[in-house]
PDB file of C-alpha atoms and ligand atoms in Angstrom:
ATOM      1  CA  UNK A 247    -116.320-149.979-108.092  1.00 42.00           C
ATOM      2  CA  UNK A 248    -114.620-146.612-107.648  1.00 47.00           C
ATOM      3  CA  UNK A 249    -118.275-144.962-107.225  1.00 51.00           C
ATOM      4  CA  UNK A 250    -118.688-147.530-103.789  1.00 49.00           C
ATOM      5  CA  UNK A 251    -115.778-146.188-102.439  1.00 49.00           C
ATOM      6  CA  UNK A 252    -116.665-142.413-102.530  1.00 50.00           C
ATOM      7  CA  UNK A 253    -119.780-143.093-100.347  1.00 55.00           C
ATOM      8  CA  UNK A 254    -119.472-143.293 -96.639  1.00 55.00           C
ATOM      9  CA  UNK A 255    -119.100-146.799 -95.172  1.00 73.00           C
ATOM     10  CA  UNK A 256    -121.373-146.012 -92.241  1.00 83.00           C
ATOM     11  CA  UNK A 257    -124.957-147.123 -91.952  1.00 87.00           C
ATOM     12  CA  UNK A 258    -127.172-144.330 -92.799  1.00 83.00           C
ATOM     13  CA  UNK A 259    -129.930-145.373 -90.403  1.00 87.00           C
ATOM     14  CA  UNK A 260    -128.167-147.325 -87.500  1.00 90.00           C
ATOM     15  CA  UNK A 261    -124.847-145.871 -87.790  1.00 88.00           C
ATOM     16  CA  UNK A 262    -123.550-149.483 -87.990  1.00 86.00           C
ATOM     17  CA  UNK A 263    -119.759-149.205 -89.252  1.00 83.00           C
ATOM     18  CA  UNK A 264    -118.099-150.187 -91.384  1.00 75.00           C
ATOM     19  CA  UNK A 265    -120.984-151.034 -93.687  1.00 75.00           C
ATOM     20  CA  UNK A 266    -120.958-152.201 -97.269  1.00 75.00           C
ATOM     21  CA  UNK A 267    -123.313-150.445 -98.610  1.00 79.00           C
ATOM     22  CA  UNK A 268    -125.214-147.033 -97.947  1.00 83.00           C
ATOM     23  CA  UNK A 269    -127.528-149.803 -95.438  1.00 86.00           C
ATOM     24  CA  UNK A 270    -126.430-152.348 -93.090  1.00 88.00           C
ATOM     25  CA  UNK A 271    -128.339-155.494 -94.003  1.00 89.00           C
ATOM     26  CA  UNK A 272    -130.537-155.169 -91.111  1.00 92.00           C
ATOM     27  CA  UNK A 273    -131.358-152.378 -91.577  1.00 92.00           C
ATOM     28  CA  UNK A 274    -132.251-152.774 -95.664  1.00 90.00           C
ATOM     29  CA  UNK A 275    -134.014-155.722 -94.303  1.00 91.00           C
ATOM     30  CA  UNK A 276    -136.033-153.604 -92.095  1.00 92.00           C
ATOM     31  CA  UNK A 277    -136.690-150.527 -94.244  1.00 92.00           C
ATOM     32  CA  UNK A 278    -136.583-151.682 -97.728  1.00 88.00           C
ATOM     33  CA  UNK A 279    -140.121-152.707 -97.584  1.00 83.00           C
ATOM     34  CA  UNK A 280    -141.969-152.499-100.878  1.00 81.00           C
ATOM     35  CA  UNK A 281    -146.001-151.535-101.565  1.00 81.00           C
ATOM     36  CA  UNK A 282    -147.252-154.650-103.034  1.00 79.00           C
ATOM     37  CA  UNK A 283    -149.314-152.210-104.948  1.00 87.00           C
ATOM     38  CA  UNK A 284    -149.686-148.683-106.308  1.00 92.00           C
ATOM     39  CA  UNK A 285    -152.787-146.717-107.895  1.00 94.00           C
ATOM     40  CA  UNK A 286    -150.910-146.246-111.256  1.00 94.00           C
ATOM     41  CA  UNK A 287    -152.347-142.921-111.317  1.00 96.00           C
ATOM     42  CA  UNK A 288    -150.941-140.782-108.209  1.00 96.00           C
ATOM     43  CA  UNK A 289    -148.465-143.968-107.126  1.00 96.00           C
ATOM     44  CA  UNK A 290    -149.897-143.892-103.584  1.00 95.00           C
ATOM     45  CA  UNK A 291    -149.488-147.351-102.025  1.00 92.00           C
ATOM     46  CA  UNK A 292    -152.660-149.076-102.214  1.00 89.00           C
ATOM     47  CA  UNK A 293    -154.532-152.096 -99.682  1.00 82.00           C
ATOM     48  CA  UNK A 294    -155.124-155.719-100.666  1.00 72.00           C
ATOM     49  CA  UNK A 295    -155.041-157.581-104.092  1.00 65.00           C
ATOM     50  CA  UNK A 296    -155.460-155.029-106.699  1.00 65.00           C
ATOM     51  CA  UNK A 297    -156.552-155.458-110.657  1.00 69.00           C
ATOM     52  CA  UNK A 298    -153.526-155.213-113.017  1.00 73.00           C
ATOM     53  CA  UNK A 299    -153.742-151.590-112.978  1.00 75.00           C
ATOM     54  CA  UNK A 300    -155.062-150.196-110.152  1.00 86.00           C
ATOM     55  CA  UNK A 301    -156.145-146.383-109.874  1.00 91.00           C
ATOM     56  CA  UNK A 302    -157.328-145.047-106.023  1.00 92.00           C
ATOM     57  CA  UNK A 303    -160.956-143.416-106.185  1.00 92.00           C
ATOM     58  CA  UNK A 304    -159.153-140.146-106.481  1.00 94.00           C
ATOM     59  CA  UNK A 305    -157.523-141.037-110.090  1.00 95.00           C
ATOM     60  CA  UNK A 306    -160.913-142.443-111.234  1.00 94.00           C
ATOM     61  CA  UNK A 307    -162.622-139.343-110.704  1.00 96.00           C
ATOM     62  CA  UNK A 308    -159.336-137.061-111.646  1.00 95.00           C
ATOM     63  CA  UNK A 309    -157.399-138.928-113.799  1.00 96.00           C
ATOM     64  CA  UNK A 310    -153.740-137.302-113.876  1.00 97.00           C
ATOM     65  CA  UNK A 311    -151.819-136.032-116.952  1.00 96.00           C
ATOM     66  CA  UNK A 312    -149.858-138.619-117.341  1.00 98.00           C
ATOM     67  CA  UNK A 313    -151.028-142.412-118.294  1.00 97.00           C
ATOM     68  CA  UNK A 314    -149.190-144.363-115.316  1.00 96.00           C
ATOM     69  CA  UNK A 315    -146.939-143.370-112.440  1.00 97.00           C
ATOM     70  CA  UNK A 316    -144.322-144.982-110.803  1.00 96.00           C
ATOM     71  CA  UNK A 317    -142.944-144.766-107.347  1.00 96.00           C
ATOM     72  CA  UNK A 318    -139.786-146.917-105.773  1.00 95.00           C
ATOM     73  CA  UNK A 319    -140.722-146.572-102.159  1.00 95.00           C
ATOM     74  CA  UNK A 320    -142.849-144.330 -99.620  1.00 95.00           C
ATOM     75  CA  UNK A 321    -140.780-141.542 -98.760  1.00 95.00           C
ATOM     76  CA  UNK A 322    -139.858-142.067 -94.970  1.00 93.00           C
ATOM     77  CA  UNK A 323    -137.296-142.630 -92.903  1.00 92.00           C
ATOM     78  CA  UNK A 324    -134.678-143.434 -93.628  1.00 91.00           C
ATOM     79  CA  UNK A 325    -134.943-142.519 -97.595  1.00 92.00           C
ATOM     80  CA  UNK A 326    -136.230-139.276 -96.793  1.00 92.00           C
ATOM     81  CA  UNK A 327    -132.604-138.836 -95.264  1.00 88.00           C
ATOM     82  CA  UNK A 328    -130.597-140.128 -98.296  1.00 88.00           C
ATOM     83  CA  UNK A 329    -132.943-138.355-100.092  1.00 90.00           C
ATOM     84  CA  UNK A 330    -132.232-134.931 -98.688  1.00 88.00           C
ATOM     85  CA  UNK A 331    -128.536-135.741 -98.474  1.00 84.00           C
ATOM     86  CA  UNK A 332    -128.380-136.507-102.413  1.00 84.00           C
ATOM     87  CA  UNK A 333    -130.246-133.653-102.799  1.00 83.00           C
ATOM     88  CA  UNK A 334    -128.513-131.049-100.327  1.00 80.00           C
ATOM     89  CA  UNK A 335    -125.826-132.563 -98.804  1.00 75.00           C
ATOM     90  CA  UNK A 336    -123.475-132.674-102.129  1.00 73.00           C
ATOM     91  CA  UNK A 337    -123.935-136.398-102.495  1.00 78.00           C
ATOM     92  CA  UNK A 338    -124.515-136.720-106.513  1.00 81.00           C
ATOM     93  CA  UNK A 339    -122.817-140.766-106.121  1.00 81.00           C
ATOM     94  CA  UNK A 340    -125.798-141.294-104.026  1.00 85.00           C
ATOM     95  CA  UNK A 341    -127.755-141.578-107.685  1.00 90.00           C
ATOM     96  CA  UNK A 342    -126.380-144.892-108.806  1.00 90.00           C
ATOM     97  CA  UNK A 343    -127.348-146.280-105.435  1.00 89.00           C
ATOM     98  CA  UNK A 344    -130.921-145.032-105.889  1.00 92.00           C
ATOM     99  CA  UNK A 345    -131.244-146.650-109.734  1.00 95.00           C
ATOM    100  CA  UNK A 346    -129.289-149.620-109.315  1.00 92.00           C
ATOM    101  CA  UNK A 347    -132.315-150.552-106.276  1.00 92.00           C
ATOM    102  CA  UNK A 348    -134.422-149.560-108.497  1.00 95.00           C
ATOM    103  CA  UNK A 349    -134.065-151.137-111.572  1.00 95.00           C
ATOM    104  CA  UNK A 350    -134.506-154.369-109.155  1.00 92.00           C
ATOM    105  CA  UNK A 351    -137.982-153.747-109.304  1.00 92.00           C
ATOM    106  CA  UNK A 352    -139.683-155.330-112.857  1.00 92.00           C
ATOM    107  CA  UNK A 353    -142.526-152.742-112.969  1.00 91.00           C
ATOM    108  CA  UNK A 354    -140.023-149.608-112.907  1.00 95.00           C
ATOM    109  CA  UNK A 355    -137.139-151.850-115.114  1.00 96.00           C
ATOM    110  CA  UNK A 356    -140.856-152.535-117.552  1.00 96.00           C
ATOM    111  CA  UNK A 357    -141.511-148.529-117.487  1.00 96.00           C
ATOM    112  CA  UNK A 358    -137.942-147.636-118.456  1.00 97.00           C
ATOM    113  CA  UNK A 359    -137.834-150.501-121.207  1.00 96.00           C
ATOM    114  CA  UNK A 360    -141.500-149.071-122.515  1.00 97.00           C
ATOM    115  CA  UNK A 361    -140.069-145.491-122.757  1.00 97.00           C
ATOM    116  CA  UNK A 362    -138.974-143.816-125.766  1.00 97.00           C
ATOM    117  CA  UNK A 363    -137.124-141.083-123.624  1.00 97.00           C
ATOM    118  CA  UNK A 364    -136.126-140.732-120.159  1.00 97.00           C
ATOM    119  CA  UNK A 365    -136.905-136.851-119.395  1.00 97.00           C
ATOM    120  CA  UNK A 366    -135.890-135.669-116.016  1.00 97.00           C
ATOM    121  CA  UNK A 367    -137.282-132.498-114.235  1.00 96.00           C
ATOM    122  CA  UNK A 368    -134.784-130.045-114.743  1.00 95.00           C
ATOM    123  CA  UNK A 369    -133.990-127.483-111.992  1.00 91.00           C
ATOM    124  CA  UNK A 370    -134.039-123.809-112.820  1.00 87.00           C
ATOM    125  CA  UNK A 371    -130.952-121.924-113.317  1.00 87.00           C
ATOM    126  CA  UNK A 372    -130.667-120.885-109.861  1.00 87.00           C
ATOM    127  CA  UNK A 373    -130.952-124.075-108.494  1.00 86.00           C
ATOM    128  CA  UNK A 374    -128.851-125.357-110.672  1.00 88.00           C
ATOM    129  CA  UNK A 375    -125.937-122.683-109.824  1.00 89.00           C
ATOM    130  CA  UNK A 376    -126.550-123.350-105.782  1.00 87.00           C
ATOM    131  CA  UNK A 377    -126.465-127.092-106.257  1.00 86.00           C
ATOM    132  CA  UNK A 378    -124.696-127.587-108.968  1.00 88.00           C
ATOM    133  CA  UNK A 379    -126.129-130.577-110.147  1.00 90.00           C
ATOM    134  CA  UNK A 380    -129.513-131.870-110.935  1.00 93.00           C
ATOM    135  CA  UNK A 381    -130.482-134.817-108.587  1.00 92.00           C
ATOM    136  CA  UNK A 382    -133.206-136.041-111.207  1.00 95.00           C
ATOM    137  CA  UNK A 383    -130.712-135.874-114.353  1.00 95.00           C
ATOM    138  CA  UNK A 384    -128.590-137.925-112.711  1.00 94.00           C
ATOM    139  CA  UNK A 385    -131.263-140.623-111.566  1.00 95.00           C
ATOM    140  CA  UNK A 386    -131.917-140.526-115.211  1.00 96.00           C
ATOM    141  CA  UNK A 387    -128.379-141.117-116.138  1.00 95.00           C
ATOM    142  CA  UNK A 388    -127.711-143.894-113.671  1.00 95.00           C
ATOM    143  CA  UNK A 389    -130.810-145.876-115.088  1.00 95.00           C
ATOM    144  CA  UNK A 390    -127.827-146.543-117.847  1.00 85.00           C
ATOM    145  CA  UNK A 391    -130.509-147.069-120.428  1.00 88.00           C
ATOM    146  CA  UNK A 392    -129.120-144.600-123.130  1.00 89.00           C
ATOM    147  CA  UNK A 393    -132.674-142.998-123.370  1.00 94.00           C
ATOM    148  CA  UNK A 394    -132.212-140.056-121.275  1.00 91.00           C
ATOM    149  CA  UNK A 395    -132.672-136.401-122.873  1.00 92.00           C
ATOM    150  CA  UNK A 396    -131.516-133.996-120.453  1.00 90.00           C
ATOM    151  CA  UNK A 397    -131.682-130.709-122.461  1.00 89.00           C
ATOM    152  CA  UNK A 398    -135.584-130.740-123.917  1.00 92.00           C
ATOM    153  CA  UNK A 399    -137.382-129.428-120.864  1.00 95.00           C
ATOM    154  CA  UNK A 400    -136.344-126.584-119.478  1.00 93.00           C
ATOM    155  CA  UNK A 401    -137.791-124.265-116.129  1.00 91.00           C
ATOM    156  CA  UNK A 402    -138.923-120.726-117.338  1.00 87.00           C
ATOM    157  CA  UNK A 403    -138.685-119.098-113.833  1.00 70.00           C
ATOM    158  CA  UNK A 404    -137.748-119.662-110.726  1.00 54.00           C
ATOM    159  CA  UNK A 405    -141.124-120.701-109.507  1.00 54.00           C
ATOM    160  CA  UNK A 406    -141.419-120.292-105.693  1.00 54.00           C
ATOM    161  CA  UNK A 407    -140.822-122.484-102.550  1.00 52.00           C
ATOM    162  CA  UNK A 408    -142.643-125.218-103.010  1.00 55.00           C
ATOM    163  CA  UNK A 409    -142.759-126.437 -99.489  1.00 52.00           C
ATOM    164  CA  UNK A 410    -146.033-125.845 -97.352  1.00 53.00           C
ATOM    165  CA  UNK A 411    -148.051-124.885-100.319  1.00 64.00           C
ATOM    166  CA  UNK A 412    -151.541-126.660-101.329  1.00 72.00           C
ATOM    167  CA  UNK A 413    -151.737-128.533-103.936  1.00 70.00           C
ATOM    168  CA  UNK A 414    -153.859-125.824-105.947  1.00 73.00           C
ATOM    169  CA  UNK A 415    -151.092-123.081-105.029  1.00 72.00           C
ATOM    170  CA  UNK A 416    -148.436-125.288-106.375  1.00 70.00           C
ATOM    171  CA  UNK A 417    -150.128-125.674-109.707  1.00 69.00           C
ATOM    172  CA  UNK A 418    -151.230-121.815-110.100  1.00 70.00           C
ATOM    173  CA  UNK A 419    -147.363-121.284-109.173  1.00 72.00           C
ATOM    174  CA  UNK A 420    -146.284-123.846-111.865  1.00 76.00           C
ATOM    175  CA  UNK A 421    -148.167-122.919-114.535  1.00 75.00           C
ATOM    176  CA  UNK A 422    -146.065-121.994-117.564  1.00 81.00           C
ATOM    177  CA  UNK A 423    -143.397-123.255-115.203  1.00 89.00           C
ATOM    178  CA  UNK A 424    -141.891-125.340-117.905  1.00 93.00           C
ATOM    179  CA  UNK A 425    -140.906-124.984-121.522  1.00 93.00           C
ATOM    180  CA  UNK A 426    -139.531-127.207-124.597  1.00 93.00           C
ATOM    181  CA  UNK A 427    -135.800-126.513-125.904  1.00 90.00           C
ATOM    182  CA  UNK A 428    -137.493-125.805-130.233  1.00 90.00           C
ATOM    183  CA  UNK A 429    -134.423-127.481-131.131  1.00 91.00           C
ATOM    184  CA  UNK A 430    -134.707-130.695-129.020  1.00 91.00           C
ATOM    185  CA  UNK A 431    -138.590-131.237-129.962  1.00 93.00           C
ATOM    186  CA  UNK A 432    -138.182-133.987-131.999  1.00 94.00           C
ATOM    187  CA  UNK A 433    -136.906-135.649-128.819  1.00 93.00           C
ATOM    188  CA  UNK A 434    -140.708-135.576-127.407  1.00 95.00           C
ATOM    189  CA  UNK A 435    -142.906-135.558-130.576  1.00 96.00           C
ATOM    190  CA  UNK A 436    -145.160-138.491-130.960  1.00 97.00           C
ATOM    191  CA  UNK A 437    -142.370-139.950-128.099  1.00 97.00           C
ATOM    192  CA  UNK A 438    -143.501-141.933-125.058  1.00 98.00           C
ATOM    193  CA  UNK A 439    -141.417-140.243-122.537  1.00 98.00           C
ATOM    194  CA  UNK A 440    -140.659-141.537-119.044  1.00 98.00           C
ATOM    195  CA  UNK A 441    -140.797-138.082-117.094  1.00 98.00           C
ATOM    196  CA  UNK A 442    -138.023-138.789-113.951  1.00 98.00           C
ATOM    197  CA  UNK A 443    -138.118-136.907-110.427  1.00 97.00           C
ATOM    198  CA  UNK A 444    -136.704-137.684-107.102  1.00 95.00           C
ATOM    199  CA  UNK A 445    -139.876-137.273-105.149  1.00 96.00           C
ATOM    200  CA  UNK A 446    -143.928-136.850-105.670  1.00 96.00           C
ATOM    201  CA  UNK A 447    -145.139-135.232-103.101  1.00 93.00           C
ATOM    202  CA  UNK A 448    -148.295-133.433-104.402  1.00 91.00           C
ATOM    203  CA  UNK A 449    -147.758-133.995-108.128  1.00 93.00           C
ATOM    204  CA  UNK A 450    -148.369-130.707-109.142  1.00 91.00           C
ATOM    205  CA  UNK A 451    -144.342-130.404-110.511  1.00 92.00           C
ATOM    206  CA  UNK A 452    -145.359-133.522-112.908  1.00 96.00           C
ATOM    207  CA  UNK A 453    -148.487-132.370-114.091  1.00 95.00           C
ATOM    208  CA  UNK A 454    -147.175-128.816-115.019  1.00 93.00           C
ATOM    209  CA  UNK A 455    -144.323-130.792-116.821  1.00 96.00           C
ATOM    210  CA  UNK A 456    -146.315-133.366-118.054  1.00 97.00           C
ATOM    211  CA  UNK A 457    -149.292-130.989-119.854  1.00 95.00           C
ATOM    212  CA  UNK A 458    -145.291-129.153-121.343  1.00 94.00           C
ATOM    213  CA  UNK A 459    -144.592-132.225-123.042  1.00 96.00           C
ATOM    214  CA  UNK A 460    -148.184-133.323-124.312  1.00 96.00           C
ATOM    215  CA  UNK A 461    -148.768-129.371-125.800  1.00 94.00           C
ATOM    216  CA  UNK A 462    -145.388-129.736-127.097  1.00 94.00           C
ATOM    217  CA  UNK A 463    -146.533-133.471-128.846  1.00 96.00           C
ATOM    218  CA  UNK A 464    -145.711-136.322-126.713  1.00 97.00           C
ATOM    219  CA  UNK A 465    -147.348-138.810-127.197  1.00 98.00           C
ATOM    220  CA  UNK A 466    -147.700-140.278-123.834  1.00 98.00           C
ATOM    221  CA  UNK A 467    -146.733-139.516-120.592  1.00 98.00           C
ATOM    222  CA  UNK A 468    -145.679-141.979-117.248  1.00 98.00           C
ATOM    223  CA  UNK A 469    -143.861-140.992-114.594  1.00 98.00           C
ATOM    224  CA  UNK A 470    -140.970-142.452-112.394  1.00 98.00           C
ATOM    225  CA  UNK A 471    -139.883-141.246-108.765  1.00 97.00           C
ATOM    226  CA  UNK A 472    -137.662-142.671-106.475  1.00 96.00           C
ATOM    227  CA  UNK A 473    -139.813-142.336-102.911  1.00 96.00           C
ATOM    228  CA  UNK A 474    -143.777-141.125-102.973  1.00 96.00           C
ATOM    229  CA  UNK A 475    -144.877-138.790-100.107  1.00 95.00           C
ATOM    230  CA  UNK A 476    -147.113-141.165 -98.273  1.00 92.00           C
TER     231      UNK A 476
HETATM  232 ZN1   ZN B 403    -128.109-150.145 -90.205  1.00 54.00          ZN
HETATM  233 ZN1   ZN B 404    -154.312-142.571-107.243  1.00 54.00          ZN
END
């Protein structure tokens, strides 16, 4: 596959080389260590045997703005590093990687089946310019499953560093963050949509897009992110 052979045949985490894929296989072995369950509500790994749809005591009090959420894997080491190189290092290939391990686990292949859309979280304009491609869109796009709008949600500003901010700054920052393409609405109305990022760290990004989308007539909201900010 021509898209293997752009990627660097070095292990990301051991620096094993040559290596087949973006891990050696002790190293997937080692890392690639799934939650046996998440609260469906914030994704947080959860402890022990849980009901078929677990929410943490957080998401029963609070329940979030979507209806269930999604994560891949806790964001550490060493996905936090692919993760920043996909996003920084001018690594869109790394994408495919992240859905095609995905899309090996049922509950995020169920979510994406369930969908009526795939939305990703766009960038703004500036981000978009710097970068010059949206890590998300392209998560959505490698997921292969035809479903993916990429042009209804748009960013109205460019809201502010995110980093270091509470949870309650974030959302003041984000609100109004977000608006609906009029011409691509009937994407989203009365749609379940399958909103995609990269990470969840606080949620706040996926609740200001999420509330977007139900104002503009979804009619349900999940969410899907590769790693989840333990
Ligand atoms: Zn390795
Ligand atoms: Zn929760």
């Amino acid at each position: 596959m021509k898209w293997l052979r752009a990627l660097p045949s070095q292990c990301l985490a051991c620096h094993a080389w040559p290596s087949q894929d973006v891990l050696c296989p002790d190293c997937w072995q080692r890392f690639a260590t799934h939650a046996p369950f998440r609260c469906t509500g914030c994704a947080l790994a959860l402890p022990g045997v849980g009901p078929e749809r677990p929410r943490c005591g957080a998401c029963l009090r609070h329940p979030p703005a979507w209806h269930e959420a999604h994560a891949w894997m806790d964001y550490h080491y060493p996905w936090n590093n692919l993760i920043s190189r996909w996003k920084f290092g001018q690594q869109p290939a790394l994408a495919r990687y992240a859905a095609h391990w995905m899309l090996q686990d049922a509950r995020i292949q169920a979510a994406i089946d369930a969908a009526d859309v795939l939305i990703p979280i766009p960038l703004s304009k500036e981000r978009m310019r710097e970068r010059g491609y949206n890590q998300a869109a392209l998560l959505a796009q490698a997921f292969k499953s035809h479903k993916h709008q990429l042009h209804c949600l748009a960013r109205t500003h460019h809201a502010m560093a995110q980093s270091g901010s509470t949870r309650a700054q974030r959302l003041r920052n984000l609100r109004n963050a977000f608006t609906i393409d009029t011409a691509q609405r009937h994407h989203i109305q009365g749609k379940k949509v399958l909103l995609i990022d990269d990470v969840m760290t606080t949620g706040a990004t996926l609740t200001a897009a999420s509330h977007c989308l139900l104002q503009a007539g979804a009619r349900q909201i999940h969410v899907l992110c590769m790693a989840r900010t333990p």
